[in-house]
CSV table of C-alpha atoms in Angstrom, one decimal:
chain,number,residue,atom,x,y,z
A,1,MET,CA,99.1,61.3,51.2
A,2,ARG,CA,101.9,58.8,51.3
A,3,LEU,CA,105.0,59.5,53.5
A,4,PRO,CA,108.5,58.7,52.5
A,5,LEU,CA,109.7,55.3,54.0
A,6,ALA,CA,112.5,57.2,55.7
A,7,LEU,CA,110.0,58.7,58.0
A,8,LEU,CA,108.5,55.4,59.0
A,9,MET,CA,111.1,54.1,61.6
A,10,LEU,CA,108.9,52.0,63.7
A,11,ALA,CA,106.8,49.7,61.4
A,12,VAL,CA,106.1,46.8,63.7
A,13,ALA,CA,102.9,45.0,64.7
A,14,ALA,CA,101.7,47.8,67.1
A,15,GLN,CA,100.7,50.9,65.2
A,16,ALA,CA,103.8,53.2,65.5
A,17,VAL,CA,105.2,56.3,63.6
A,18,HIS,CA,108.4,58.0,64.1
A,19,LEU,CA,108.7,61.3,62.1
A,20,ASP,CA,112.2,62.9,61.9
A,21,PHE,CA,113.6,65.6,59.6
A,22,SER,CA,116.8,63.8,58.4
A,23,LYS,CA,115.4,63.9,54.9
A,24,GLY,CA,113.9,67.4,55.1
A,25,MET,CA,110.4,68.4,55.4
A,26,ALA,CA,108.9,65.6,53.3
A,27,GLY,CA,105.3,64.7,54.4
A,28,TRP,CA,104.9,67.9,56.3
A,29,VAL,CA,102.5,70.6,54.7
A,30,HIS,CA,102.2,74.1,55.9
A,31,SER,CA,98.7,75.4,56.4
A,32,SER,CA,97.3,77.6,53.7
A,33,ASP,CA,95.4,79.8,56.0
A,34,SER,CA,96.6,83.3,55.8
A,35,LYS,CA,96.9,83.5,59.5
A,36,TYR,CA,99.9,81.3,59.5
A,37,SER,CA,102.6,83.8,58.2
A,38,GLY,CA,105.4,82.0,59.9
A,39,LYS,CA,107.0,79.2,57.9
A,40,PHE,CA,109.0,76.5,59.5
A,41,GLU,CA,112.5,75.7,58.1
A,42,ILE,CA,114.9,72.7,58.2
A,43,ALA,CA,118.1,73.4,60.1
A,44,SER,CA,120.6,71.9,62.6
A,45,PRO,CA,120.7,73.4,65.9
A,46,GLU,CA,124.1,74.9,66.8
A,47,GLY,CA,126.4,72.3,68.0
A,48,LEU,CA,124.4,69.4,66.7
A,49,SER,CA,124.6,67.6,63.3
A,50,GLN,CA,120.8,66.4,63.4
A,51,LYS,CA,118.4,68.3,61.3
A,52,ALA,CA,115.2,69.6,62.9
A,53,LEU,CA,112.1,71.7,62.2
A,54,LYS,CA,113.0,75.3,63.2
A,55,VAL,CA,110.9,78.2,64.1
A,56,PRO,CA,112.8,80.9,62.3
A,57,GLU,CA,111.1,84.0,63.2
A,58,LYS,CA,109.4,85.4,66.4
A,59,ALA,CA,106.0,87.1,66.8
A,60,LYS,CA,104.3,85.0,64.3
A,61,HIS,CA,101.7,82.1,63.9
A,62,TYR,CA,102.9,78.9,62.7
A,63,GLY,CA,100.8,76.0,61.3
A,64,ILE,CA,102.0,72.7,59.8
A,65,SER,CA,101.0,69.0,59.9
A,66,SER,CA,101.9,65.5,58.6
A,67,LEU,CA,99.4,62.8,58.0
A,68,LEU,CA,100.2,59.5,59.5
A,69,PRO,CA,100.1,56.3,57.2
A,70,GLU,CA,97.2,54.9,59.3
A,71,PRO,CA,95.2,56.4,62.4
A,72,VAL,CA,96.6,55.2,65.6
A,73,ASP,CA,94.0,54.2,68.2
A,74,PRO,CA,94.4,55.2,71.7
A,75,ALA,CA,92.1,52.3,72.7
A,76,LYS,CA,95.2,50.2,72.6
A,77,ASP,CA,97.3,52.7,74.8
A,78,LEU,CA,98.6,55.8,73.3
A,79,VAL,CA,102.2,57.2,73.7
A,80,LEU,CA,103.2,60.6,72.2
A,81,GLN,CA,106.7,62.0,72.0
A,82,PHE,CA,108.8,64.6,70.6
A,83,ASP,CA,112.3,66.3,71.0
A,84,LEU,CA,112.2,70.1,71.6
A,85,LYS,CA,115.2,72.6,71.8
A,86,LEU,CA,114.5,76.2,72.8
A,87,GLY,CA,117.5,77.7,71.3
A,88,SER,CA,116.4,81.2,72.4
A,89,GLY,CA,114.4,80.2,75.5
A,90,LEU,CA,110.8,80.4,75.9
A,91,THR,CA,109.5,83.8,77.1
A,92,CYS,CA,106.0,83.8,75.7
A,93,GLY,CA,104.6,81.2,73.3
A,94,GLY,CA,103.5,77.8,72.7
A,95,ALA,CA,105.9,74.9,71.8
A,96,TYR,CA,103.2,72.0,71.9
A,97,LEU,CA,101.9,69.4,69.3
A,98,LYS,CA,98.3,68.8,68.5
A,99,PHE,CA,97.5,65.2,67.5
A,100,VAL,CA,94.6,65.6,65.0
A,101,THR,CA,91.6,63.5,65.3
A,102,ALA,CA,90.8,61.1,62.5
A,103,ASP,CA,87.6,62.0,60.9
A,104,GLY,CA,88.3,61.2,57.2
A,105,SER,CA,88.1,64.8,56.0
A,106,PHE,CA,91.3,66.4,57.5
A,107,LYS,CA,93.8,67.8,54.9
A,108,PRO,CA,97.1,69.2,56.1
A,109,GLU,CA,96.8,72.4,54.1
A,110,GLY,CA,93.5,73.0,55.9
A,111,LEU,CA,94.9,73.0,59.4
A,112,LYS,CA,93.4,75.8,61.7
A,113,ASP,CA,93.3,76.7,65.2
A,114,ASP,CA,90.0,75.0,65.7
A,115,THR,CA,90.9,71.8,63.8
A,116,PRO,CA,89.7,68.9,66.2
A,117,TYR,CA,92.4,67.1,67.9
A,118,THR,CA,92.7,64.0,70.0
A,119,VAL,CA,95.5,65.3,72.4
A,120,MET,CA,97.4,68.5,72.7
A,121,PHE,CA,100.6,68.0,74.3
A,122,GLY,CA,103.7,70.1,75.2
A,123,PRO,CA,105.2,73.3,76.6
A,124,ASP,CA,103.4,76.6,76.9
A,125,LYS,CA,104.9,79.6,78.8
A,126,CYS,CA,103.9,83.2,79.0
A,127,GLY,CA,103.5,85.5,82.0
A,128,ASP,CA,102.1,83.4,84.9
A,129,THR,CA,101.6,80.4,82.7
A,130,ASN,CA,104.3,77.7,82.8
A,131,LYS,CA,103.1,74.3,82.0
A,132,VAL,CA,103.5,71.2,79.9
A,133,HIS,CA,100.0,70.8,78.6
A,134,LEU,CA,98.3,67.4,78.4
A,135,ILE,CA,94.7,68.0,77.0
A,136,LEU,CA,92.3,65.2,75.8
A,137,ARG,CA,89.2,66.0,73.8
A,138,HIS,CA,86.8,63.5,75.2
A,139,LYS,CA,83.4,62.7,73.7
A,140,SER,CA,80.6,61.7,76.2
A,141,PRO,CA,79.2,58.3,75.3
A,142,LYS,CA,75.8,59.6,76.7
A,143,THR,CA,75.4,63.2,75.1
A,144,GLY,CA,77.8,63.1,72.3
A,145,LYS,CA,79.3,66.4,73.7
A,146,VAL,CA,83.1,66.8,73.2
A,147,GLU,CA,84.8,68.6,76.0
A,148,GLU,CA,88.5,69.5,76.7
A,149,LYS,CA,90.0,67.6,79.6
A,150,HIS,CA,93.1,69.5,81.0
A,151,LEU,CA,95.6,67.8,83.3
A,152,ALA,CA,95.6,69.6,86.6
A,153,SER,CA,98.9,70.9,88.1
A,154,PRO,CA,101.0,69.8,85.0
A,155,PRO,CA,104.9,69.8,85.1
A,156,PHE,CA,106.9,73.0,84.4
A,157,VAL,CA,108.7,73.6,81.0
A,158,GLU,CA,112.5,73.0,80.6
A,159,THR,CA,114.0,76.2,79.5
A,160,ASP,CA,117.7,75.8,79.7
A,161,GLY,CA,118.4,75.8,75.9
A,162,LYS,CA,119.2,72.1,75.8
A,163,THR,CA,117.4,69.5,73.8
A,164,HIS,CA,114.6,67.8,76.0
A,165,VAL,CA,112.3,65.1,75.1
A,166,TYR,CA,108.7,65.0,76.1
A,167,THR,CA,106.6,61.9,76.5
A,168,ALA,CA,102.9,61.5,77.2
A,169,ILE,CA,101.7,58.0,78.1
A,170,LEU,CA,98.0,57.1,78.0
A,171,ARG,CA,97.2,53.5,79.3
A,172,ALA,CA,93.9,52.0,78.3
A,173,SER,CA,94.6,49.0,80.3
A,174,ASN,CA,94.2,50.8,83.7
A,175,ASN,CA,93.0,54.3,82.6
A,176,SER,CA,96.2,55.9,83.9
A,177,TYR,CA,98.5,58.4,82.3
A,178,ALA,CA,102.2,59.5,82.8
A,179,VAL,CA,104.1,62.6,81.7
A,180,LEU,CA,107.9,62.1,81.2
A,181,ILE,CA,110.6,64.7,80.4
A,182,ASP,CA,114.1,63.1,79.3
A,183,GLY,CA,112.6,59.8,80.3
A,184,GLU,CA,111.8,60.7,83.9
A,185,GLU,CA,108.3,60.7,85.2
A,186,LYS,CA,107.2,64.2,86.3
A,187,LYS,CA,103.6,63.5,86.7
A,188,ALA,CA,101.4,60.3,86.7
A,189,GLY,CA,98.0,59.2,88.0
A,190,SER,CA,94.4,58.3,87.1
A,191,LEU,CA,92.6,59.6,84.0
A,192,PHE,CA,89.4,59.9,86.2
A,193,GLU,CA,91.1,61.8,89.1
A,194,ASP,CA,93.7,64.2,87.7
A,195,PHE,CA,91.9,66.1,84.8
A,196,GLU,CA,89.6,69.2,84.8
A,197,PRO,CA,86.8,69.0,84.3
A,198,ALA,CA,86.6,65.4,85.4
A,199,ILE,CA,86.3,62.9,82.5
A,200,ASN,CA,83.2,61.4,84.3
A,201,PRO,CA,80.8,64.3,85.2
A,202,PRO,CA,79.4,64.4,88.8
A,203,GLU,CA,76.2,62.6,89.5
A,204,THR,CA,74.6,65.7,90.8
A,205,ILE,CA,75.0,69.5,90.1
A,206,PRO,CA,73.7,72.6,91.7
A,207,ASP,CA,70.1,73.3,90.4
A,208,PRO,CA,70.4,76.5,88.3
A,209,GLU,CA,66.8,77.4,89.0
A,210,ASP,CA,67.1,77.3,92.6
A,211,LYS,CA,67.0,80.7,94.3
A,212,LYS,CA,68.0,81.8,97.7
A,213,PRO,CA,64.9,82.6,99.8
A,214,SER,CA,64.4,86.4,100.6
A,215,ASP,CA,64.4,85.6,104.3
A,216,TRP,CA,67.6,83.6,104.3
A,217,VAL,CA,70.0,84.9,107.0
A,218,ASP,CA,73.5,84.2,106.0
A,219,GLU,CA,75.4,86.6,108.4
A,220,ALA,CA,77.2,84.4,110.9
A,221,ARG,CA,78.1,87.4,113.3
A,222,ILE,CA,76.0,90.6,113.9
A,223,PRO,CA,76.6,93.6,116.2
A,224,ASP,CA,75.2,93.0,119.8
A,225,PRO,CA,71.8,94.9,119.9
A,226,ASP,CA,71.9,95.0,123.7
A,227,ALA,CA,75.5,96.4,123.9
A,228,LYS,CA,75.6,100.2,125.0
A,229,LYS,CA,78.3,102.7,124.7
A,230,PRO,CA,80.0,103.3,128.2
A,231,ASP,CA,79.3,106.7,129.7
A,232,ASP,CA,82.9,107.5,130.0
A,233,TRP,CA,83.6,106.7,126.2
A,234,ASP,CA,84.6,110.0,124.6
A,235,GLU,CA,84.3,109.7,120.8
A,236,ASP,CA,85.7,113.3,120.3
A,237,ALA,CA,89.0,112.8,122.0
A,238,PRO,CA,91.8,113.5,119.5
A,239,LYS,CA,94.1,110.6,118.5
A,240,THR,CA,97.2,112.6,119.3
A,241,ILE,CA,98.0,115.5,121.5
A,242,PRO,CA,101.0,117.9,122.0
A,243,ASP,CA,103.8,116.5,124.0
A,244,GLU,CA,104.0,118.9,127.0
A,245,GLU,CA,107.4,117.5,128.0
A,246,ALA,CA,109.1,118.2,124.8
A,247,LYS,CA,111.5,121.2,124.8
A,248,LYS,CA,112.8,123.4,122.0
A,249,PRO,CA,116.3,122.3,121.1
A,250,GLU,CA,119.1,124.6,122.2
A,251,GLY,CA,120.3,126.7,119.4
A,252,TRP,CA,117.1,126.5,117.4
A,253,LEU,CA,117.2,129.5,114.9
A,254,ASP,CA,113.6,130.9,115.1
A,255,GLU,CA,114.4,133.7,112.6
A,256,GLU,CA,116.2,131.8,110.0
A,257,PRO,CA,114.1,130.5,106.9
A,258,ALA,CA,114.2,126.8,106.0
A,259,GLU,CA,115.2,127.6,102.4
A,260,ILE,CA,117.4,130.4,101.0
A,261,ASP,CA,118.2,131.5,97.5
A,262,ASP,CA,120.9,129.6,96.0
A,263,PRO,CA,124.1,132.0,96.3
A,264,GLU,CA,125.8,130.4,93.4
A,265,ALA,CA,123.0,130.6,91.0
A,266,THR,CA,123.1,133.2,88.2
A,267,LYS,CA,120.5,134.4,85.9
A,268,PRO,CA,120.7,132.7,82.4
A,269,GLU,CA,122.3,135.0,79.6
A,270,ASP,CA,119.3,134.3,77.5
A,271,TRP,CA,116.8,135.1,80.1
A,272,ASP,CA,114.3,137.8,78.9
A,273,ASP,CA,112.6,139.7,81.8
A,274,GLU,CA,109.9,140.8,79.5
A,275,GLU,CA,109.1,137.3,78.1
A,276,ASP,CA,110.2,135.1,81.1
A,277,GLY,CA,109.3,137.4,84.0
A,278,GLU,CA,111.5,138.6,86.9
A,279,TRP,CA,114.3,136.0,87.3
A,280,GLU,CA,114.3,134.3,90.8
A,281,ALA,CA,117.3,132.3,92.1
A,282,PRO,CA,116.2,128.7,92.9
A,283,LYS,CA,115.9,127.7,96.6
A,284,ILE,CA,118.2,125.5,98.4
A,285,PRO,CA,118.2,124.2,102.0
A,286,ASN,CA,119.5,126.7,104.6
A,287,PRO,CA,122.9,125.3,105.7
A,288,LYS,CA,122.4,127.0,109.0
A,289,CYS,CA,119.5,124.9,109.7
A,290,LYS,CA,121.3,121.5,109.3
A,291,GLU,CA,122.7,121.4,112.8
A,292,VAL,CA,119.5,122.0,114.9
A,293,GLY,CA,116.6,123.6,113.0
A,294,CYS,CA,115.2,126.8,111.8
A,295,GLY,CA,111.8,128.6,111.6
A,296,GLU,CA,108.9,128.4,114.1
A,297,TRP,CA,109.3,125.5,116.5
A,298,LYS,CA,106.3,123.4,117.0
A,299,ARG,CA,105.8,121.2,120.0
A,300,PRO,CA,105.7,117.5,118.5
A,301,THR,CA,102.5,115.4,119.3
A,302,LYS,CA,102.2,112.0,120.9
A,303,PRO,CA,99.5,109.4,121.1
A,304,ASN,CA,96.7,110.3,123.3
A,305,PRO,CA,96.2,107.8,126.0
A,306,ALA,CA,92.4,109.0,126.4
A,307,TYR,CA,91.7,108.2,122.6
A,308,LYS,CA,89.2,105.6,122.0
A,309,GLY,CA,87.7,106.4,118.6
A,310,LYS,CA,84.2,105.9,117.6
A,311,TRP,CA,82.4,103.4,119.6
A,312,THR,CA,81.0,100.3,117.8
A,313,ALA,CA,79.0,97.5,119.4
A,314,PRO,CA,80.9,94.2,119.7
A,315,TYR,CA,79.9,91.3,117.5
A,316,ILE,CA,78.1,88.2,118.7
A,317,ASP,CA,77.0,84.9,117.1
A,318,ASN,CA,73.8,85.5,115.1
A,319,PRO,CA,71.0,83.5,116.6
A,320,ALA,CA,69.1,83.7,113.2
A,321,TYR,CA,72.0,82.5,111.1
A,322,LYS,CA,71.1,79.7,108.9
A,323,GLY,CA,74.6,78.9,107.4
A,324,GLU,CA,75.9,79.6,103.8
A,325,TRP,CA,73.2,79.2,101.3
A,326,LYS,CA,73.8,76.7,98.4
A,327,PRO,CA,71.3,75.8,95.7
A,328,ARG,CA,70.0,72.1,96.1
A,329,GLU,CA,71.6,69.4,94.2
A,330,ILE,CA,69.7,67.7,91.4
A,331,PRO,CA,70.6,64.9,89.2
A,332,ASN,CA,73.1,65.7,86.5
A,333,PRO,CA,71.6,65.0,83.0
A,334,ASP,CA,75.3,64.8,81.7
A,335,HIS,CA,76.4,62.2,84.2
A,336,VAL,CA,77.9,59.1,82.8
A,337,LYS,CA,80.5,56.7,84.0
A,338,ASP,CA,82.8,56.0,80.9
A,339,PRO,CA,84.7,52.9,81.9
A,340,ALA,CA,87.1,53.2,78.7
A,341,PRO,CA,87.6,57.1,78.1
A,342,LEU,CA,90.5,56.4,75.7
A,343,THR,CA,87.9,54.8,73.3
A,344,ASN,CA,86.1,58.2,73.2
A,345,ILE,CA,88.9,60.6,72.3
A,346,GLY,CA,89.3,59.6,68.7
A,347,LYS,CA,92.0,58.0,66.8
A,348,VAL,CA,95.1,60.1,65.8
A,349,ALA,CA,95.4,60.9,62.1
A,350,ALA,CA,98.0,63.5,62.0
A,351,ALA,CA,100.7,65.3,64.0
A,352,ALA,CA,100.4,69.1,63.8
A,353,ILE,CA,102.2,72.1,65.3
A,354,GLU,CA,99.8,74.9,65.4
A,355,ILE,CA,101.4,77.8,67.7
A,356,TRP,CA,102.0,81.5,68.3
A,357,THR,CA,105.1,82.5,69.7
A,358,MET,CA,107.2,85.8,70.6
A,359,ASP,CA,110.4,83.7,70.4
A,360,ASP,CA,112.6,82.0,67.6
A,361,ASN,CA,114.9,79.1,67.4
A,362,TYR,CA,112.6,76.2,68.4
A,363,PHE,CA,113.8,73.0,67.2
A,364,PHE,CA,111.2,70.2,66.9
A,365,ASP,CA,112.4,66.6,66.0
A,366,ASN,CA,111.6,62.9,66.5
A,367,VAL,CA,107.7,62.9,66.7
A,368,VAL,CA,106.4,59.5,67.9
A,369,VAL,CA,102.8,58.3,67.7
A,370,SER,CA,102.7,55.0,69.1
A,371,ASN,CA,100.8,52.2,71.1
A,372,SER,CA,104.0,51.1,72.7
A,373,GLU,CA,106.0,52.6,75.6
A,374,ALA,CA,109.1,50.5,74.7
A,375,GLU,CA,109.1,51.9,71.1
A,376,ALA,CA,109.1,55.5,72.4
A,377,ALA,CA,111.9,54.5,74.9
A,378,GLU,CA,114.0,53.1,71.9
A,379,VAL,CA,113.5,56.3,70.1
A,380,ARG,CA,114.7,58.3,73.1
A,381,GLU,CA,117.8,56.0,73.4
A,382,LYS,CA,118.8,56.2,69.8
A,383,SER,CA,117.7,59.6,68.6
A,384,TRP,CA,117.6,61.9,71.8
A,385,LYS,CA,120.4,60.5,74.0
A,386,PRO,CA,123.1,61.2,71.5
A,387,LYS,CA,122.0,64.9,71.4
A,388,LYS,CA,122.1,65.0,75.2
A,389,GLU,CA,125.6,63.6,75.3
A,390,VAL,CA,126.9,66.1,72.9
A,391,GLU,CA,125.2,69.0,74.8
A,392,ASP,CA,126.2,67.9,78.2
A,393,ALA,CA,129.8,67.4,77.0
A,394,LYS,CA,129.6,71.1,75.7
A,395,GLU,CA,128.2,72.2,78.9
A,396,ALA,CA,130.8,70.4,80.9
A,397,GLU,CA,133.4,71.9,78.6
A,398,GLN,CA,132.0,75.3,79.0
A,399,ARG,CA,131.7,74.9,82.9
A,400,ALA,CA,135.4,73.8,83.0
A,401,LYS,CA,136.5,76.8,80.9
A,402,GLU,CA,134.7,79.2,83.2
A,403,GLU,CA,136.1,77.5,86.2
A,404,ALA,CA,139.5,77.8,84.7
A,405,GLU,CA,139.2,81.5,83.9
A,406,ALA,CA,137.8,82.2,87.4
A,407,LYS,CA,140.7,80.3,88.9
A,408,LYS,CA,143.2,82.2,86.6
A,409,LYS,CA,141.6,85.6,87.5
A,410,ALA,CA,141.8,84.7,91.3
A,411,GLU,CA,145.4,83.7,90.9
A,412,GLU,CA,146.2,87.0,89.1
A,413,GLU,CA,144.4,89.1,91.7
A,414,GLN,CA,146.3,87.1,94.4
A,415,ALA,CA,149.5,87.7,92.8
A,416,LYS,CA,148.8,91.3,92.4
A,417,GLU,CA,147.9,91.7,96.0
A,418,GLU,CA,150.8,89.9,97.0
A,419,LYS,CA,153.1,92.2,94.7
A,420,GLU,CA,151.4,95.2,96.2
A,421,ALA,CA,151.9,93.9,99.7
A,422,ALA,CA,155.6,93.2,99.0
A,423,GLU,CA,156.1,96.7,97.3
A,424,GLU,CA,154.4,98.3,100.4
A,425,PHE,CA,156.7,96.4,102.7
A,426,GLU,CA,159.7,97.3,100.8
A,427,LYS,CA,158.6,101.0,100.8
A,428,GLU,CA,157.9,100.9,104.6
A,429,ALA,CA,161.3,99.2,105.1
A,430,LYS,CA,163.2,101.9,103.1
A,431,GLU,CA,161.3,104.7,104.9
A,432,ALA,CA,162.3,103.0,108.3
A,433,ALA,CA,165.9,102.6,107.3
A,434,ALA,CA,165.9,106.4,106.2
A,435,LYS,CA,164.3,107.5,109.4
A,436,ALA,CA,166.6,105.4,111.5
A,437,LYS,CA,169.7,106.8,109.5
A,438,GLU,CA,168.5,110.3,110.1
A,439,GLU,CA,167.9,109.7,113.9
A,440,ASP,CA,171.6,108.2,114.0
A,441,LYS,CA,172.8,111.3,112.3
A,442,GLU,CA,171.0,113.6,114.7
A,443,THR,CA,172.3,111.6,117.6
A,444,GLU,CA,175.8,111.8,116.4
A,445,GLU,CA,175.5,115.6,115.9
A,446,GLU,CA,174.2,116.0,119.5
A,447,ASN,CA,177.1,113.9,120.9
A,448,LYS,CA,179.6,116.1,119.0
A,449,ALA,CA,177.9,119.2,120.4
A,450,GLU,CA,178.2,117.9,124.0
A,451,LEU,CA,181.9,117.3,123.6
């Protein structure tokens, strides 16, 4: 399948492919498998002019892929990159890409969930899962067995709704890797040390046929067989006893019930004694009991100082303890030291998105498959950075708007408070003046009376 020249942005000496969606979905083919009822669309995210591959509906499986002009060989280093905007967030679903292994038989319309891939890379989040996958399918040069190797402790997913660029770098020169988000290194290390299971299987493994001997003692501590219960140990002593010092509160109402019929309750008009039985008013707490208490007073209990409970022998070190049993180690028939693991993960023949999601409004763009870190960095600079600048400016504008609204609201509240304070002051001043006037009048009348 030939791809339009518009999709081949990086035709240089090193193998490199840059797939964008400025010309639509050319070169991308939906899987014909009925499982993939979700169909991608071409659309521009809100606030951005660039077109991207959109997930339009939630709760569906999606499958689409695009063949590369030529397979890209990881033995010369492998750099994978793509833009992702989670317009509605990521609550439960995958937003990763699978880079399909070149085997000469793959056709995009035949994409399935078990289609062999060289690398799976990108966000996945649901429940306790929150990671940026980096999975290699490595073929043992000794046994020919293919096994998934997962990056341990991968980075978390960016879920703020902005466009982020995810980059995976696999370096054949020193067998190292790096995961970048927005060009910033989030995780890096050795291919031999940071993947599970390890790329190079261990030299030895536990013998699956080894059995623990029947007389093996693996209890480190045992009850002291020589210990005896003290003569004064009373196992029957109760845990609590009545508090003899407690006294019934003064005013306790022994004859009053704790609950009484609700005096305000009335029998419903539609109540039928024959069908519903004799009507009884609902109970309410006795208001007379609120102050002190009602009913039969019972002495409270307190911890029994003589209580010891059931006696058990103290534990001692087990003299027969042999330690934790483990099966013996035997040579691992699968052990091999692969000095160049990237030569055994397969060339990349296609980029594929094969996901299930409970969210919508994912936007994929600028898929890069390359041997060059510099080329991926160039795509980030030219294709992702303009999106970031637009979104950052919009975010700053929104933040400034919210701050201005908050400031205006605070000023209005302050003005309101000041107005209310002034009105209260004026009211109090008028009341004080009226009172003073009344007092002057009374004084004047008293003076006249004395004369």
